[in-house]
Tab-separated table of N, CA and C in Angstrom:
chain	number	residue	atom	x	y	z
A	1	MET	N	0.547	-1.757	-0.262
A	1	MET	CA	-0.245	-0.117	0.448
A	1	MET	C	0.545	1.240	0.479
A	2	ASN	N	0.690	2.210	-0.593
A	2	ASN	CA	1.444	3.692	-1.095
A	2	ASN	C	1.025	4.435	0.221
A	3	TYR	N	1.524	4.756	1.182
A	3	TYR	CA	1.077	5.602	1.815
A	3	TYR	C	1.346	7.217	1.756
A	4	TYR	N	2.565	6.723	0.859
A	4	TYR	CA	1.981	8.553	0.311
A	4	TYR	C	1.740	9.020	-0.462
A	5	ALA	N	1.119	7.789	-1.778
A	5	ALA	CA	0.073	8.553	-2.302
A	5	ALA	C	-1.833	8.845	-1.741
A	6	ILE	N	-1.812	7.918	-0.775
A	6	ILE	CA	-3.179	8.590	-0.070
A	6	ILE	C	-3.194	10.256	1.147
A	7	ILE	N	-2.117	9.953	1.434
A	7	ILE	CA	-1.344	11.066	1.506
A	7	ILE	C	-1.577	12.772	1.151
A	8	ILE	N	-0.459	11.865	-0.091
A	8	ILE	CA	-1.350	13.317	-1.097
A	8	ILE	C	-2.112	13.120	-2.066
A	9	GLY	N	-3.448	11.784	-1.778
A	9	GLY	CA	-4.549	12.312	-2.455
A	9	GLY	C	-6.019	12.872	-1.472
A	10	ALA	N	-5.082	12.298	-0.032
A	10	ALA	CA	-6.098	13.493	1.201
A	10	ALA	C	-5.806	15.016	1.198
A	11	PHE	N	-4.467	14.984	0.864
A	11	PHE	CA	-4.246	16.254	0.893
A	11	PHE	C	-5.039	17.231	-0.714
A	12	ILE	N	-5.054	17.127	-1.000
A	12	ILE	CA	-5.615	17.739	-2.445
A	12	ILE	C	-7.137	17.323	-2.486
A	13	ILE	N	-7.801	16.571	-2.057
A	13	ILE	CA	-8.759	16.202	-1.632
A	13	ILE	C	-9.746	17.417	-0.916
A	14	THR	N	-8.549	17.577	0.745
A	14	THR	CA	-9.034	19.120	1.083
A	14	THR	C	-8.801	20.398	1.152
A	15	GLY	N	-7.905	20.569	0.241
A	15	GLY	CA	-7.900	21.615	-0.832
A	15	GLY	C	-9.107	21.914	-1.633
A	16	LEU	N	-9.571	21.058	-2.197
A	16	LEU	CA	-10.533	21.968	-2.869
A	16	LEU	C	-12.153	21.340	-2.423
A	17	ILE	N	-11.798	21.127	-0.793
A	17	ILE	CA	-13.033	21.187	-0.614
A	17	ILE	C	-13.000	22.432	0.412
A	18	ILE	N	-11.586	23.277	0.899
A	18	ILE	CA	-11.467	24.237	1.587
A	18	ILE	C	-11.855	25.597	-0.202
A	19	THR	N	-10.958	25.317	-1.121
A	19	THR	CA	-11.813	26.085	-1.952
A	19	THR	C	-12.788	25.765	-2.201
A	20	ALA	N	-13.368	25.229	-1.904
A	20	ALA	CA	-15.614	25.189	-2.268
A	20	ALA	C	-15.943	26.146	-1.595
A	21	PHE	N	-15.682	25.811	-0.492
A	21	PHE	CA	-15.867	26.454	1.300
A	21	PHE	C	-15.957	28.245	0.790
A	22	GLY	N	-14.063	28.293	0.680
A	22	GLY	CA	-13.712	29.654	-0.029
A	22	GLY	C	-14.654	30.126	-0.508
A	23	TRP	N	-14.821	29.315	-1.663
A	23	TRP	CA	-15.988	30.408	-2.826
A	23	TRP	C	-17.269	29.411	-2.585
A	24	ARG	N	-17.944	29.668	-2.266
A	24	ARG	CA	-18.955	29.548	-1.633
A	24	ARG	C	-19.024	31.544	-0.742
A	25	ALA	N	-18.374	31.325	0.208
A	25	ALA	CA	-18.702	32.649	1.308
A	25	ALA	C	-18.672	33.542	0.649
A	26	LEU	N	-17.777	33.387	-0.583
A	26	LEU	CA	-17.498	35.069	-1.502
A	26	LEU	C	-17.732	35.307	-1.889
A	27	GLN	N	-19.184	33.915	-2.549
A	27	GLN	CA	-19.997	34.569	-3.459
A	27	GLN	C	-21.573	35.180	-2.755
A	28	ARG	N	-21.288	34.307	-1.672
A	28	ARG	CA	-22.760	34.474	-0.451
A	28	ARG	C	-22.187	36.443	-0.318
A	29	GLY	N	-21.290	36.569	-0.240
A	29	GLY	CA	-21.309	37.340	0.365
A	29	GLY	C	-21.248	39.153	-0.846
A	30	LYS	N	-20.920	38.855	-1.951
A	30	LYS	CA	-21.160	39.485	-3.405
A	30	LYS	C	-22.963	39.689	-3.759
A	31	ALA	N	-23.523	38.522	-3.088
A	31	ALA	CA	-24.752	38.452	-3.274
A	31	ALA	C	-25.241	39.155	-2.678
A	32	THR	N	-24.984	39.827	-1.171
A	32	THR	CA	-25.841	41.147	-0.605
A	32	THR	C	-25.655	41.887	-1.168
A	33	LYS	N	-24.426	42.623	-2.226
A	33	LYS	CA	-24.371	43.697	-3.360
A	33	LYS	C	-25.246	44.653	-3.382
A	34	LEU	N	-26.513	42.629	-3.450
A	34	LEU	CA	-27.490	43.446	-4.778
A	34	LEU	C	-28.590	43.627	-3.478
A	35	TRP	N	-28.710	43.252	-2.382
A	35	TRP	CA	-29.863	43.710	-2.075
A	35	TRP	C	-30.787	44.927	-2.143
A	36	PRO	N	-31.346	45.003	-1.815
A	36	PRO	CA	-32.218	46.315	-1.558
A	36	PRO	C	-31.917	45.873	-0.230
A	37	SER	N	-32.471	48.306	0.155
A	37	SER	CA	-31.831	48.355	0.828
A	37	SER	C	-33.348	49.616	1.931
A	38	VAL	N	-33.676	49.568	2.887
A	38	VAL	CA	-34.194	50.167	3.846
A	38	VAL	C	-33.506	50.483	4.988
A	39	SER	N	-34.342	51.624	5.820
A	39	SER	CA	-34.072	52.830	6.511
A	39	SER	C	-34.580	51.500	7.894
A	40	GLY	N	-33.518	51.577	8.672
A	40	GLY	CA	-33.428	51.036	10.016
A	40	GLY	C	-33.502	51.783	11.472
A	41	GLU	N	-33.156	50.151	12.929
A	41	GLU	CA	-32.705	51.744	13.253
A	41	GLU	C	-31.913	50.018	14.753
A	42	ILE	N	-31.072	51.199	14.505
A	42	ILE	CA	-30.019	49.635	15.299
A	42	ILE	C	-30.604	50.094	17.752
A	43	SER	N	-31.344	48.710	17.254
A	43	SER	CA	-32.631	48.051	18.563
A	43	SER	C	-31.081	47.814	20.114
A	44	GLU	N	-29.875	47.210	19.798
A	44	GLU	CA	-29.841	46.930	20.598
A	44	GLU	C	-28.301	46.853	20.568
A	45	ALA	N	-27.301	47.396	21.379
A	45	ALA	CA	-25.681	47.558	20.926
A	45	ALA	C	-24.652	47.708	22.404
A	46	ARG	N	-24.097	46.028	22.522
A	46	ARG	CA	-23.490	45.975	23.795
A	46	ARG	C	-22.514	45.270	23.971
A	47	LEU	N	-21.845	44.573	24.411
A	47	LEU	CA	-20.756	44.004	24.449
A	47	LEU	C	-21.523	42.435	24.602
A	48	ALA	N	-21.035	41.592	24.133
A	48	ALA	CA	-21.976	39.812	24.060
A	48	ALA	C	-21.897	39.378	25.693
A	49	SER	N	-20.658	39.626	26.595
A	49	SER	CA	-20.306	39.516	27.313
A	49	SER	C	-19.531	40.135	28.336
A	50	ALA	N	-19.980	39.637	29.718
A	50	ALA	CA	-18.066	39.914	30.547
A	50	ALA	C	-17.297	39.630	30.315
A	51	GLU	N	-17.622	37.663	30.074
A	51	GLU	CA	-16.943	37.394	29.241
A	51	GLU	C	-15.460	37.780	28.148
A	52	ASP	N	-16.792	38.090	27.416
A	52	ASP	CA	-16.355	38.280	25.080
A	52	ASP	C	-16.594	39.766	25.682
A	53	ASP	N	-15.741	40.364	25.511
A	53	ASP	CA	-15.782	42.188	25.580
A	53	ASP	C	-14.993	41.889	24.336
A	54	LEU	N	-14.534	40.687	23.494
A	54	LEU	CA	-13.942	41.298	21.930
A	54	LEU	C	-15.065	41.159	20.993
A	55	LEU	N	-16.421	40.643	21.196
A	55	LEU	CA	-17.506	40.566	19.987
A	55	LEU	C	-17.942	42.019	20.235
A	56	PRO	N	-18.921	42.160	19.472
A	56	PRO	CA	-20.354	43.206	20.680
A	56	PRO	C	-21.539	42.320	19.878
A	57	ASP	N	-22.589	43.108	20.536
A	57	ASP	CA	-23.778	42.263	20.432
A	57	ASP	C	-24.651	43.331	19.731
A	58	ILE	N	-25.015	43.362	18.214
A	58	ILE	CA	-25.582	44.534	17.742
A	58	ILE	C	-26.676	44.128	16.573
A	59	ARG	N	-27.943	44.476	17.446
A	59	ARG	CA	-28.607	44.246	16.808
A	59	ARG	C	-29.668	45.365	16.119
A	60	PHE	N	-30.470	44.801	14.780
A	60	PHE	CA	-31.373	46.077	14.511
A	60	PHE	C	-32.473	45.935	14.230
A	61	SER	N	-34.051	46.652	13.990
A	61	SER	CA	-35.112	46.394	13.429
A	61	SER	C	-35.308	47.088	11.533
A	62	TYR	N	-36.343	46.758	11.317
A	62	TYR	CA	-36.397	46.800	10.209
A	62	TYR	C	-37.799	46.681	9.492
A	63	THR	N	-38.283	47.441	8.630
A	63	THR	CA	-39.426	46.823	8.342
A	63	THR	C	-39.576	46.948	6.437
A	64	VAL	N	-40.314	45.640	5.911
A	64	VAL	CA	-40.219	45.386	4.935
A	64	VAL	C	-41.741	45.235	4.258
A	65	ASP	N	-42.041	46.066	3.799
A	65	ASP	CA	-44.030	45.779	3.723
A	65	ASP	C	-44.663	45.911	3.869
A	66	THR	N	-44.778	46.569	5.101
A	66	THR	CA	-45.255	46.680	6.062
A	66	THR	C	-45.264	45.732	7.658
A	67	GLN	N	-44.336	44.891	7.087
A	67	GLN	CA	-43.788	43.612	7.821
A	67	GLN	C	-42.982	43.662	8.999
A	68	HIS	N	-42.851	44.041	10.013
A	68	HIS	CA	-41.305	44.183	11.111
A	68	HIS	C	-40.596	43.533	10.922
A	69	TYR	N	-39.127	42.982	11.000
A	69	TYR	CA	-38.374	42.296	11.455
A	69	TYR	C	-37.247	43.234	11.768
A	70	GLN	N	-36.112	41.835	12.276
A	70	GLN	CA	-35.687	42.285	13.840
A	70	GLN	C	-34.040	41.457	12.998
A	71	GLY	N	-33.068	41.665	13.223
A	71	GLY	CA	-31.668	41.807	12.604
A	71	GLY	C	-30.362	41.993	13.489
A	72	ARG	N	-29.534	40.731	13.121
A	72	ARG	CA	-28.126	40.153	14.201
A	72	ARG	C	-27.107	40.722	13.146
A	73	LEU	N	-26.141	41.913	13.343
A	73	LEU	CA	-25.005	42.138	12.745
A	73	LEU	C	-24.400	40.802	13.515
A	74	GLU	N	-23.520	39.933	12.140
A	74	GLU	CA	-23.728	38.392	12.451
A	74	GLU	C	-22.434	38.746	11.999
A	75	PHE	N	-20.522	38.143	12.611
A	75	PHE	CA	-19.307	38.238	12.164
A	75	PHE	C	-19.402	36.969	12.386
A	76	PRO	N	-18.494	36.754	11.332
A	76	PRO	CA	-18.287	34.980	10.071
A	76	PRO	C	-17.694	34.743	11.266
A	77	PRO	N	-17.893	33.361	11.301
A	77	PRO	CA	-17.615	32.492	12.334
A	77	PRO	C	-15.406	32.458	12.392
A	78	GLY	N	-15.722	31.885	13.612
A	78	GLY	CA	-13.951	31.978	13.855
A	78	GLY	C	-12.958	33.859	14.016
A	79	THR	N	-14.011	34.341	14.192
A	79	THR	CA	-13.612	35.967	14.186
A	79	THR	C	-12.918	35.517	15.467
A	80	MET	N	-11.458	36.351	15.383
A	80	MET	CA	-10.944	36.805	16.431
A	80	MET	C	-10.085	38.450	16.347
A	81	PRO	N	-11.055	38.918	16.479
A	81	PRO	CA	-11.232	40.645	17.007
A	81	PRO	C	-9.667	40.506	17.706
A	82	MET	N	-9.634	41.705	17.882
A	82	MET	CA	-8.538	43.059	18.641
A	82	MET	C	-8.656	43.653	19.553
A	83	PRO	N	-8.138	43.703	20.487
A	83	PRO	CA	-8.839	44.493	21.855
A	83	PRO	C	-9.508	45.971	20.615
A	84	GLY	N	-10.296	46.519	21.234
A	84	GLY	CA	-10.974	47.289	20.993
A	84	GLY	C	-11.809	47.378	19.800
A	85	PHE	N	-11.993	46.216	18.751
A	85	PHE	CA	-13.134	45.720	18.223
A	85	PHE	C	-14.091	46.240	18.766
A	86	ALA	N	-14.624	45.324	19.624
A	86	ALA	CA	-16.084	45.878	19.738
A	86	ALA	C	-16.346	47.554	20.196
A	87	GLN	N	-15.597	48.049	20.629
A	87	GLN	CA	-16.092	48.932	21.299
A	87	GLN	C	-16.052	49.842	19.555
A	88	ASN	N	-14.665	49.856	18.981
A	88	ASN	CA	-15.507	50.613	17.271
A	88	ASN	C	-16.596	50.195	16.521
A	89	GLN	N	-17.113	49.432	16.866
A	89	GLN	CA	-18.194	48.385	16.539
A	89	GLN	C	-19.708	49.440	16.955
A	90	LEU	N	-19.398	49.420	18.577
A	90	LEU	CA	-20.292	49.733	18.828
A	90	LEU	C	-20.508	51.670	18.624
A	91	GLY	N	-19.457	51.770	18.343
A	91	GLY	CA	-19.666	53.487	18.271
A	91	GLY	C	-19.886	53.675	16.340
A	92	LYS	N	-19.610	52.436	15.835
A	92	LYS	CA	-20.213	52.663	14.174
A	92	LYS	C	-21.752	52.558	14.674
A	93	TYR	N	-22.056	51.687	15.024
A	93	TYR	CA	-23.943	51.511	15.380
A	93	TYR	C	-23.710	51.438	16.453
A	94	PRO	N	-24.682	53.232	17.445
A	94	PRO	CA	-24.725	53.426	18.445
A	94	PRO	C	-26.061	52.752	18.785
A	95	LEU	N	-26.705	53.230	19.753
A	95	LEU	CA	-27.581	52.139	20.279
A	95	LEU	C	-29.102	53.490	19.549
A	96	GLY	N	-30.130	52.973	18.596
A	96	GLY	CA	-30.474	54.036	18.485
A	96	GLY	C	-30.770	54.753	16.877
A	97	SER	N	-29.755	54.286	16.214
A	97	SER	CA	-28.908	55.483	15.709
A	97	SER	C	-29.692	54.630	14.166
A	98	THR	N	-30.282	55.757	12.853
A	98	THR	CA	-31.135	54.836	11.497
A	98	THR	C	-29.802	54.627	11.094
A	99	VAL	N	-29.357	52.718	10.223
A	99	VAL	CA	-29.028	52.992	9.805
A	99	VAL	C	-29.604	52.191	7.966
A	100	SER	N	-28.574	51.951	7.233
A	100	SER	CA	-29.306	50.900	6.174
A	100	SER	C	-29.584	49.594	6.471
A	101	VAL	N	-30.501	49.152	6.773
A	101	VAL	CA	-30.431	47.254	5.976
A	101	VAL	C	-30.906	47.550	4.764
A	102	TYR	N	-29.936	46.239	4.734
A	102	TYR	CA	-29.775	45.716	3.719
A	102	TYR	C	-30.466	44.254	3.430
A	103	TYR	N	-31.185	43.740	2.941
A	103	TYR	CA	-32.665	43.110	2.736
A	103	TYR	C	-32.683	41.637	1.555
A	104	ASN	N	-32.656	40.414	1.847
A	104	ASN	CA	-32.695	39.925	0.393
A	104	ASN	C	-34.620	40.138	0.062
A	105	PRO	N	-34.227	40.166	-1.141
A	105	PRO	CA	-35.816	39.816	-1.439
A	105	PRO	C	-36.032	38.408	-1.354
A	106	LEU	N	-35.990	37.718	-1.738
A	106	LEU	CA	-36.852	36.371	-1.349
A	106	LEU	C	-37.292	36.125	-0.061
A	107	GLN	N	-36.106	36.310	1.324
A	107	GLN	CA	-36.789	36.505	2.750
A	107	GLN	C	-36.264	37.264	2.932
A	108	PRO	N	-37.181	37.952	3.274
A	108	PRO	CA	-36.772	39.707	4.089
A	108	PRO	C	-36.701	39.368	5.418
A	109	ASP	N	-36.642	38.650	5.659
A	109	ASP	CA	-36.013	38.208	7.470
A	109	ASP	C	-35.016	37.931	6.874
A	110	GLN	N	-34.188	38.045	6.051
A	110	GLN	CA	-32.776	37.366	6.324
A	110	GLN	C	-31.638	38.852	5.725
A	111	ALA	N	-31.005	40.360	6.777
A	111	ALA	CA	-31.111	40.596	6.288
A	111	ALA	C	-29.470	41.742	6.615
A	112	THR	N	-28.282	42.434	7.162
A	112	THR	CA	-26.976	42.795	7.475
A	112	THR	C	-26.896	44.230	6.616
A	113	LEU	N	-26.327	44.686	8.029
A	113	LEU	CA	-25.908	46.098	8.178
A	113	LEU	C	-24.580	46.630	6.947
A	114	GLU	N	-23.573	45.812	6.443
A	114	GLU	CA	-22.399	45.561	6.172
A	114	GLU	C	-22.644	43.979	4.608
A	115	PRO	N	-22.904	44.508	3.619
A	115	PRO	CA	-23.576	44.094	1.961
A	115	PRO	C	-21.722	43.676	1.701
A	116	GLY	N	-21.931	42.700	1.230
A	116	GLY	CA	-20.537	42.287	0.692
A	116	GLY	C	-19.539	42.195	1.330
A	117	ARG	N	-19.671	42.096	2.925
A	117	ARG	CA	-18.619	41.849	3.763
A	117	ARG	C	-18.394	40.572	4.054
A	118	ALA	N	-17.200	39.719	4.197
A	118	ALA	CA	-16.605	38.205	3.544
A	118	ALA	C	-15.784	37.532	4.526
A	119	GLY	N	-15.708	39.111	5.229
A	119	GLY	CA	-14.041	38.922	6.261
A	119	GLY	C	-13.041	38.447	5.756
A	120	ASP	N	-13.164	37.017	6.269
A	120	ASP	CA	-11.773	37.013	5.542
A	120	ASP	C	-11.769	35.493	5.123
A	121	ASP	N	-12.742	35.465	3.403
A	121	ASP	CA	-13.528	34.460	3.420
A	121	ASP	C	-11.909	34.281	2.097
A	122	TRP	N	-11.592	35.218	1.540
A	122	TRP	CA	-10.665	35.190	0.492
A	122	TRP	C	-9.768	34.682	1.310
A	123	LEU	N	-8.944	34.792	2.184
A	123	LEU	CA	-8.356	33.640	2.846
A	123	LEU	C	-8.186	32.381	2.789
A	124	ILE	N	-9.632	32.157	3.384
A	124	ILE	CA	-10.116	30.477	3.254
A	124	ILE	C	-9.965	30.202	1.571
A	125	LEU	N	-9.742	31.062	0.731
A	125	LEU	CA	-10.209	30.484	-0.925
A	125	LEU	C	-8.319	30.330	-0.737
A	126	ALA	N	-8.003	31.568	-0.928
A	126	ALA	CA	-6.213	31.261	-0.775
A	126	ALA	C	-5.215	30.460	-0.278
A	127	VAL	N	-5.947	29.521	0.774
A	127	VAL	CA	-6.031	28.425	1.766
A	127	VAL	C	-6.042	26.932	0.611
A	128	GLY	N	-7.178	26.967	0.395
A	128	GLY	CA	-7.909	26.247	-0.234
A	128	GLY	C	-7.329	25.558	-1.682
A	129	ILE	N	-6.228	26.845	-2.222
A	129	ILE	CA	-5.922	26.858	-3.895
A	129	ILE	C	-4.368	26.463	-3.093
A	130	SER	N	-3.448	27.135	-2.707
A	130	SER	CA	-2.312	26.367	-2.009
A	130	SER	C	-2.276	24.992	-1.607
A	131	THR	N	-3.863	24.917	-0.589
A	131	THR	CA	-3.398	23.051	-0.653
A	131	THR	C	-3.798	22.764	-2.055
A	132	THR	N	-4.584	22.656	-2.697
A	132	THR	CA	-4.753	22.016	-3.399
A	132	THR	C	-3.283	21.856	-4.357
A	133	ALA	N	-2.934	22.588	-4.662
A	133	ALA	CA	-1.460	23.249	-5.369
A	133	ALA	C	-0.412	22.648	-4.964
A	134	ILE	N	-0.101	22.742	-3.942
A	134	ILE	CA	1.406	21.863	-2.962
A	134	ILE	C	0.910	20.642	-3.276
A	135	GLY	N	-0.796	19.821	-2.979
A	135	GLY	CA	-0.867	18.506	-3.401
A	135	GLY	C	-0.306	17.697	-4.965
A	136	LEU	N	-0.568	18.908	-5.856
A	136	LEU	CA	-0.653	18.690	-6.937
A	136	LEU	C	0.949	18.492	-7.673
A	137	LEU	N	1.431	19.672	-6.726
A	137	LEU	CA	3.416	20.186	-6.993
A	137	LEU	C	4.132	18.275	-6.337
A	138	ALA	N	3.432	18.118	-5.301
A	138	ALA	CA	3.840	17.392	-4.084
A	138	ALA	C	3.423	15.443	-5.600
A	139	MET	N	2.625	15.751	-5.859
A	139	MET	CA	2.577	14.446	-6.864
A	139	MET	C	2.829	13.898	-8.098
A	140	PHE	N	3.064	15.556	-8.897
A	140	PHE	CA	3.832	15.637	-9.956
A	140	PHE	C	5.392	15.038	-9.399
A	141	PHE	N	6.053	16.169	-8.785
A	141	PHE	CA	7.020	15.565	-8.696
A	141	PHE	C	7.914	14.171	-7.753
A	142	SER	N	6.519	13.635	-7.447
A	142	SER	CA	6.950	12.417	-6.181
A	142	SER	C	7.595	11.724	-6.913
A	143	GLY	N	7.283	11.527	-8.795
A	143	GLY	CA	8.581	10.545	-9.387
A	143	GLY	C	7.782	9.387	-9.710
C-alpha cells in the first residue's frame, strides 16, 4: 500500500473542499451587494458578555412591506477580533441610530448592515487553492 499516494490524495481533496467552501462564502457575500435596502434602527448595542468583550451584540429592526423584522449583525465564524474591535463597532452602530439595512428580497428576514462583507473569506479560498496546488506539485514531483 502506497501511504504517500494516500496522503497526497487526502491533501488534494482537503484543498478542493476548502477551496469550494471559500468560493461559496465569497459568492454569498457578493450576492448581498445586490440586495435592496430600507431604513432601520439599531435596537440593541452592547458587549456580548462580560467574559467575551471582544465581540459586540448589535441588533437592528427594519420594516419591509409593512412587515416588521429584527436582525443581528453577524460576524464570520471564527472571528478573532483585536482588542478595541467591539468598542469600534459599538461606536459605528450606536443604540437608536438610523442605519441602512440590506435585505434578501426573497427572504426579507435575512438582512445585514454590511453588504458584501466576507471577512477573511478570501483567505479561506487562498488556503484552499494553495493546499490543492501543493498536493498537485507533490504528486507531480514524487517521481
